[in-house]
Amino acid sequence: MLHTKRKYHTPVHVIGMFEWAEKHGIKLSKAQQLAIWFHDSIYVAVREDSEERSSLFMKALVGGLVSPEILSEAHRIIISTRYHLVDGMLVIEGKRISDSEELVMDLDLSHFAREEEVCLYADQLVKEEFVPLVREEDYEKGRIDFFKALLARKSIYRTDLFKEQFEDKARENIEKLINT
């Protein structure tokens, strides 16, 4: 997670998720906490299997130290963070995602609902992470497509808490990001 090519997907992002939860009185289960720590532990911007690899890393590192139930739930939470653009009901490994998974998915996107400067800074860090791996014009197109796909959803967030308290600010910030 401390790879020098990473700019956004670092421990700072992970700690930011925990801080956001604490600031807003969100109580996280052991599985949610474990999943947050490991959800971007293996991350390569241009690969599509980072979540699966992160989950395997988590299992290899703490598998004998954590109950199988917590490990299984943390695995599902990590995998769910791959599917932010899926609108409506999400099914992973044959089961509808749980409230627990939805909450971590929302925390993973919480930077969009933060102060405008924080959101802009996060956007810049993501760009610095991607552009060495893809052409800048390809990155910009993918970035705009991602933002537009988020805005096209009925709601960016999945949980009632995030929809009610943070949706409007996230939409406002994403609109600004599209226009920067």
PDB file of C-alpha atoms in Angstrom:
ATOM      1  CA  MET A   1       0.000   0.000   0.000  1.00  0.00           C
ATOM      2  CA  LEU A   2       3.014   2.298   0.325  1.00  0.00           C
ATOM      3  CA  HIS A   3       4.061   1.858  -3.293  1.00  0.00           C
ATOM      4  CA  THR A   4       5.665   5.100  -4.481  1.00  0.00           C
ATOM      5  CA  LYS A   5       3.552   5.249  -7.642  1.00  0.00           C
ATOM      6  CA  ARG A   6       0.392   5.508  -5.584  1.00  0.00           C
ATOM      7  CA  LYS A   7      -0.940   8.946  -4.913  1.00  0.00           C
ATOM      8  CA  TYR A   8      -4.587   8.492  -3.930  1.00  0.00           C
ATOM      9  CA  HIS A   9      -4.976   4.805  -3.027  1.00  0.00           C
ATOM     10  CA  THR A  10      -2.764   5.083   0.036  1.00  0.00           C
ATOM     11  CA  PRO A  11      -3.204   4.733   3.793  1.00  0.00           C
ATOM     12  CA  VAL A  12      -4.365   8.369   3.782  1.00  0.00           C
ATOM     13  CA  HIS A  13      -7.457   7.312   1.770  1.00  0.00           C
ATOM     14  CA  VAL A  14      -8.096   4.439   4.185  1.00  0.00           C
ATOM     15  CA  ILE A  15      -7.691   6.636   7.268  1.00  0.00           C
ATOM     16  CA  GLY A  16      -9.963   9.206   5.631  1.00  0.00           C
ATOM     17  CA  MET A  17     -12.693   6.560   5.427  1.00  0.00           C
ATOM     18  CA  PHE A  18     -12.313   5.812   9.144  1.00  0.00           C
ATOM     19  CA  GLU A  19     -12.283   9.509  10.034  1.00  0.00           C
ATOM     20  CA  TRP A  20     -15.437  10.133   7.970  1.00  0.00           C
ATOM     21  CA  ALA A  21     -17.191   7.247   9.739  1.00  0.00           C
ATOM     22  CA  GLU A  22     -16.152   8.505  13.170  1.00  0.00           C
ATOM     23  CA  LYS A  23     -17.080  12.124  12.400  1.00  0.00           C
ATOM     24  CA  HIS A  24     -20.575  11.049  11.391  1.00  0.00           C
ATOM     25  CA  GLY A  25     -21.155   8.547  14.191  1.00  0.00           C
ATOM     26  CA  ILE A  26     -20.969   5.492  11.950  1.00  0.00           C
ATOM     27  CA  LYS A  27     -20.157   2.332  13.894  1.00  0.00           C
ATOM     28  CA  LEU A  28     -18.164  -0.163  11.856  1.00  0.00           C
ATOM     29  CA  SER A  29     -18.175  -3.912  12.438  1.00  0.00           C
ATOM     30  CA  LYS A  30     -14.926  -5.864  12.659  1.00  0.00           C
ATOM     31  CA  ALA A  31     -15.483  -7.129   9.104  1.00  0.00           C
ATOM     32  CA  GLN A  32     -16.052  -3.603   7.788  1.00  0.00           C
ATOM     33  CA  GLN A  33     -12.913  -2.348   9.534  1.00  0.00           C
ATOM     34  CA  LEU A  34     -10.843  -5.228   8.163  1.00  0.00           C
ATOM     35  CA  ALA A  35     -12.227  -4.685   4.670  1.00  0.00           C
ATOM     36  CA  ILE A  36     -11.487  -0.962   4.754  1.00  0.00           C
ATOM     37  CA  TRP A  37      -7.878  -1.597   5.755  1.00  0.00           C
ATOM     38  CA  PHE A  38      -7.371  -4.094   2.931  1.00  0.00           C
ATOM     39  CA  HIS A  39      -9.725  -2.948   0.134  1.00  0.00           C
ATOM     40  CA  ASP A  40      -6.953  -1.156  -1.803  1.00  0.00           C
ATOM     41  CA  SER A  41      -3.974  -3.088  -0.433  1.00  0.00           C
ATOM     42  CA  ILE A  42      -3.257  -4.468  -3.909  1.00  0.00           C
ATOM     43  CA  TYR A  43      -4.070  -1.734  -6.374  1.00  0.00           C
ATOM     44  CA  VAL A  44      -2.942  -1.185  -9.935  1.00  0.00           C
ATOM     45  CA  ALA A  45      -4.915   1.538 -11.675  1.00  0.00           C
ATOM     46  CA  VAL A  46      -5.196  -0.252 -15.016  1.00  0.00           C
ATOM     47  CA  ARG A  47      -6.037  -3.733 -13.682  1.00  0.00           C
ATOM     48  CA  GLU A  48      -9.540  -5.024 -13.109  1.00  0.00           C
ATOM     49  CA  ASP A  49      -8.679  -7.606 -10.455  1.00  0.00           C
ATOM     50  CA  SER A  50      -7.286  -5.376  -7.712  1.00  0.00           C
ATOM     51  CA  GLU A  51     -10.148  -6.133  -5.305  1.00  0.00           C
ATOM     52  CA  GLU A  52      -9.807  -9.878  -5.765  1.00  0.00           C
ATOM     53  CA  ARG A  53      -6.066  -9.625  -5.232  1.00  0.00           C
ATOM     54  CA  SER A  54      -6.574  -7.394  -2.171  1.00  0.00           C
ATOM     55  CA  SER A  55      -8.929  -9.965  -0.674  1.00  0.00           C
ATOM     56  CA  LEU A  56      -6.462 -12.792  -1.312  1.00  0.00           C
ATOM     57  CA  PHE A  57      -3.725 -10.727   0.332  1.00  0.00           C
ATOM     58  CA  MET A  58      -5.962 -10.086   3.348  1.00  0.00           C
ATOM     59  CA  LYS A  59      -6.767 -13.791   3.660  1.00  0.00           C
ATOM     60  CA  ALA A  60      -3.088 -14.748   3.406  1.00  0.00           C
ATOM     61  CA  LEU A  61      -2.036 -12.167   5.977  1.00  0.00           C
ATOM     62  CA  VAL A  62      -4.725 -12.519   8.648  1.00  0.00           C
ATOM     63  CA  GLY A  63      -6.542 -15.730   7.739  1.00  0.00           C
ATOM     64  CA  GLY A  64      -5.424 -17.616  10.837  1.00  0.00           C
ATOM     65  CA  LEU A  65      -6.019 -14.652  13.140  1.00  0.00           C
ATOM     66  CA  VAL A  66      -9.608 -13.784  12.260  1.00  0.00           C
ATOM     67  CA  SER A  67     -12.744 -15.912  12.415  1.00  0.00           C
ATOM     68  CA  PRO A  68     -13.854 -17.417   9.104  1.00  0.00           C
ATOM     69  CA  GLU A  69     -17.153 -15.499   9.341  1.00  0.00           C
ATOM     70  CA  ILE A  70     -15.445 -12.109   9.661  1.00  0.00           C
ATOM     71  CA  LEU A  71     -12.961 -13.013   6.929  1.00  0.00           C
ATOM     72  CA  SER A  72     -15.771 -14.074   4.587  1.00  0.00           C
ATOM     73  CA  GLU A  73     -17.746 -10.883   5.206  1.00  0.00           C
ATOM     74  CA  ALA A  74     -14.634  -8.723   4.763  1.00  0.00           C
ATOM     75  CA  HIS A  75     -13.947 -10.525   1.467  1.00  0.00           C
ATOM     76  CA  ARG A  76     -17.430  -9.692   0.154  1.00  0.00           C
ATOM     77  CA  ILE A  77     -17.063  -6.065   1.248  1.00  0.00           C
ATOM     78  CA  ILE A  78     -13.736  -5.738  -0.555  1.00  0.00           C
ATOM     79  CA  ILE A  79     -15.170  -7.278  -3.724  1.00  0.00           C
ATOM     80  CA  SER A  80     -18.171  -4.929  -3.586  1.00  0.00           C
ATOM     81  CA  THR A  81     -15.904  -1.867  -3.841  1.00  0.00           C
ATOM     82  CA  ARG A  82     -15.246  -2.848  -7.443  1.00  0.00           C
ATOM     83  CA  TYR A  83     -18.853  -2.147  -8.436  1.00  0.00           C
ATOM     84  CA  HIS A  84     -19.458   1.532  -7.703  1.00  0.00           C
ATOM     85  CA  LEU A  85     -21.047   2.133 -11.096  1.00  0.00           C
ATOM     86  CA  VAL A  86     -23.634  -0.633 -10.845  1.00  0.00           C
ATOM     87  CA  ASP A  87     -26.984   1.037 -10.304  1.00  0.00           C
ATOM     88  CA  GLY A  88     -29.767  -0.651  -8.383  1.00  0.00           C
ATOM     89  CA  MET A  89     -29.532  -4.042  -6.746  1.00  0.00           C
ATOM     90  CA  LEU A  90     -26.057  -5.539  -6.801  1.00  0.00           C
ATOM     91  CA  VAL A  91     -25.487  -9.297  -6.583  1.00  0.00           C
ATOM     92  CA  ILE A  92     -22.032 -10.671  -5.795  1.00  0.00           C
ATOM     93  CA  GLU A  93     -21.255 -14.375  -5.722  1.00  0.00           C
ATOM     94  CA  GLY A  94     -24.978 -15.147  -5.964  1.00  0.00           C
ATOM     95  CA  LYS A  95     -26.053 -12.979  -3.018  1.00  0.00           C
ATOM     96  CA  ARG A  96     -27.466  -9.463  -2.902  1.00  0.00           C
ATOM     97  CA  ILE A  97     -24.997  -7.126  -1.242  1.00  0.00           C
ATOM     98  CA  SER A  98     -25.669  -6.357   2.397  1.00  0.00           C
ATOM     99  CA  ASP A  99     -26.116  -3.076   4.237  1.00  0.00           C
ATOM    100  CA  SER A 100     -22.605  -3.646   5.571  1.00  0.00           C
ATOM    101  CA  GLU A 101     -21.176  -3.791   2.060  1.00  0.00           C
ATOM    102  CA  GLU A 102     -23.191  -0.781   0.906  1.00  0.00           C
ATOM    103  CA  LEU A 103     -21.892   1.316   3.796  1.00  0.00           C
ATOM    104  CA  VAL A 104     -18.244   0.612   2.952  1.00  0.00           C
ATOM    105  CA  MET A 105     -18.952   1.316  -0.727  1.00  0.00           C
ATOM    106  CA  ASP A 106     -20.341   4.708   0.323  1.00  0.00           C
ATOM    107  CA  LEU A 107     -17.374   5.411   2.583  1.00  0.00           C
ATOM    108  CA  ASP A 108     -15.069   4.569  -0.332  1.00  0.00           C
ATOM    109  CA  LEU A 109     -16.737   7.381  -2.321  1.00  0.00           C
ATOM    110  CA  SER A 110     -17.068   9.768   0.622  1.00  0.00           C
ATOM    111  CA  HIS A 111     -14.370  12.093  -0.725  1.00  0.00           C
ATOM    112  CA  PHE A 112     -16.904  13.346  -3.275  1.00  0.00           C
ATOM    113  CA  ALA A 113     -19.013  14.736  -0.422  1.00  0.00           C
ATOM    114  CA  ARG A 114     -16.192  16.527   1.351  1.00  0.00           C
ATOM    115  CA  GLU A 115     -15.212  20.157   1.050  1.00  0.00           C
ATOM    116  CA  GLU A 116     -14.604  21.216  -2.546  1.00  0.00           C
ATOM    117  CA  GLU A 117     -10.848  21.640  -1.992  1.00  0.00           C
ATOM    118  CA  VAL A 118     -10.535  18.108  -0.590  1.00  0.00           C
ATOM    119  CA  CYS A 119     -12.486  16.665  -3.508  1.00  0.00           C
ATOM    120  CA  LEU A 120     -10.355  18.564  -6.048  1.00  0.00           C
ATOM    121  CA  TYR A 121      -7.172  17.419  -4.327  1.00  0.00           C
ATOM    122  CA  ALA A 122      -8.329  13.775  -4.367  1.00  0.00           C
ATOM    123  CA  ASP A 123      -9.094  14.133  -8.079  1.00  0.00           C
ATOM    124  CA  GLN A 124      -5.577  15.456  -8.703  1.00  0.00           C
ATOM    125  CA  LEU A 125      -4.043  12.549  -6.776  1.00  0.00           C
ATOM    126  CA  VAL A 126      -6.029  10.013  -8.808  1.00  0.00           C
ATOM    127  CA  LYS A 127      -4.779  11.666 -11.989  1.00  0.00           C
ATOM    128  CA  GLU A 128      -1.164  11.504 -10.786  1.00  0.00           C
ATOM    129  CA  GLU A 129      -1.682   7.808 -10.099  1.00  0.00           C
ATOM    130  CA  PHE A 130      -3.204   6.992 -13.501  1.00  0.00           C
ATOM    131  CA  VAL A 131      -1.400   9.207 -16.009  1.00  0.00           C
ATOM    132  CA  PRO A 132       1.950   7.389 -15.821  1.00  0.00           C
ATOM    133  CA  LEU A 133       0.072   4.222 -16.819  1.00  0.00           C
ATOM    134  CA  VAL A 134      -2.234   5.556 -19.549  1.00  0.00           C
ATOM    135  CA  ARG A 135      -2.162   8.444 -21.975  1.00  0.00           C
ATOM    136  CA  GLU A 136      -3.481  11.645 -20.404  1.00  0.00           C
ATOM    137  CA  GLU A 137      -6.242  12.039 -22.997  1.00  0.00           C
ATOM    138  CA  ASP A 138      -7.407   8.472 -22.310  1.00  0.00           C
ATOM    139  CA  TYR A 139      -7.372   9.190 -18.586  1.00  0.00           C
ATOM    140  CA  GLU A 140      -9.408  12.387 -19.048  1.00  0.00           C
ATOM    141  CA  LYS A 141     -11.995  10.581 -21.155  1.00  0.00           C
ATOM    142  CA  GLY A 142     -12.283   7.756 -18.599  1.00  0.00           C
ATOM    143  CA  ARG A 143     -12.470  10.263 -15.748  1.00  0.00           C
ATOM    144  CA  ILE A 144     -15.333  12.203 -17.350  1.00  0.00           C
ATOM    145  CA  ASP A 145     -17.130   8.966 -18.302  1.00  0.00           C
ATOM    146  CA  PHE A 146     -16.833   7.768 -14.683  1.00  0.00           C
ATOM    147  CA  PHE A 147     -18.198  11.039 -13.299  1.00  0.00           C
ATOM    148  CA  LYS A 148     -21.074  11.098 -15.779  1.00  0.00           C
ATOM    149  CA  ALA A 149     -21.929   7.490 -14.939  1.00  0.00           C
ATOM    150  CA  LEU A 150     -22.065   8.371 -11.244  1.00  0.00           C
ATOM    151  CA  LEU A 151     -24.332  11.342 -11.947  1.00  0.00           C
ATOM    152  CA  ALA A 152     -26.593   9.233 -14.188  1.00  0.00           C
ATOM    153  CA  ARG A 153     -27.375   6.920 -11.285  1.00  0.00           C
ATOM    154  CA  LYS A 154     -30.532   7.559  -9.321  1.00  0.00           C
ATOM    155  CA  SER A 155     -28.211   8.034  -6.352  1.00  0.00           C
ATOM    156  CA  ILE A 156     -24.429   8.073  -6.098  1.00  0.00           C
ATOM    157  CA  TYR A 157     -24.677   6.523  -2.674  1.00  0.00           C
ATOM    158  CA  ARG A 158     -26.439   3.341  -1.546  1.00  0.00           C
ATOM    159  CA  THR A 159     -27.252   3.894   2.132  1.00  0.00           C
ATOM    160  CA  ASP A 160     -30.022   6.160   3.375  1.00  0.00           C
ATOM    161  CA  LEU A 161     -27.533   8.052   5.571  1.00  0.00           C
ATOM    162  CA  PHE A 162     -25.327   8.980   2.620  1.00  0.00           C
ATOM    163  CA  LYS A 163     -28.258   9.683   0.313  1.00  0.00           C
ATOM    164  CA  GLU A 164     -29.901  12.016   2.821  1.00  0.00           C
ATOM    165  CA  GLN A 165     -26.826  13.797   4.163  1.00  0.00           C
ATOM    166  CA  PHE A 166     -24.154  13.708   1.468  1.00  0.00           C
ATOM    167  CA  GLU A 167     -25.713  13.112  -1.959  1.00  0.00           C
ATOM    168  CA  ASP A 168     -26.274  16.780  -2.846  1.00  0.00           C
ATOM    169  CA  LYS A 169     -22.723  17.839  -1.959  1.00  0.00           C
ATOM    170  CA  ALA A 170     -21.261  14.884  -3.880  1.00  0.00           C
ATOM    171  CA  ARG A 171     -23.289  15.745  -6.983  1.00  0.00           C
ATOM    172  CA  GLU A 172     -22.240  19.397  -6.725  1.00  0.00           C
ATOM    173  CA  ASN A 173     -18.561  18.425  -6.422  1.00  0.00           C
ATOM    174  CA  ILE A 174     -18.722  15.937  -9.302  1.00  0.00           C
ATOM    175  CA  GLU A 175     -20.335  18.574 -11.549  1.00  0.00           C
ATOM    176  CA  LYS A 176     -17.435  20.884 -10.705  1.00  0.00           C
ATOM    177  CA  LEU A 177     -14.927  18.116 -11.423  1.00  0.00           C
ATOM    178  CA  ILE A 178     -16.477  17.561 -14.852  1.00  0.00           C
ATOM    179  CA  ASN A 179     -16.051  21.240 -15.618  1.00  0.00           C
ATOM    180  CA  THR A 180     -12.408  21.519 -14.459  1.00  0.00           C
TER     181      THR A 180
END
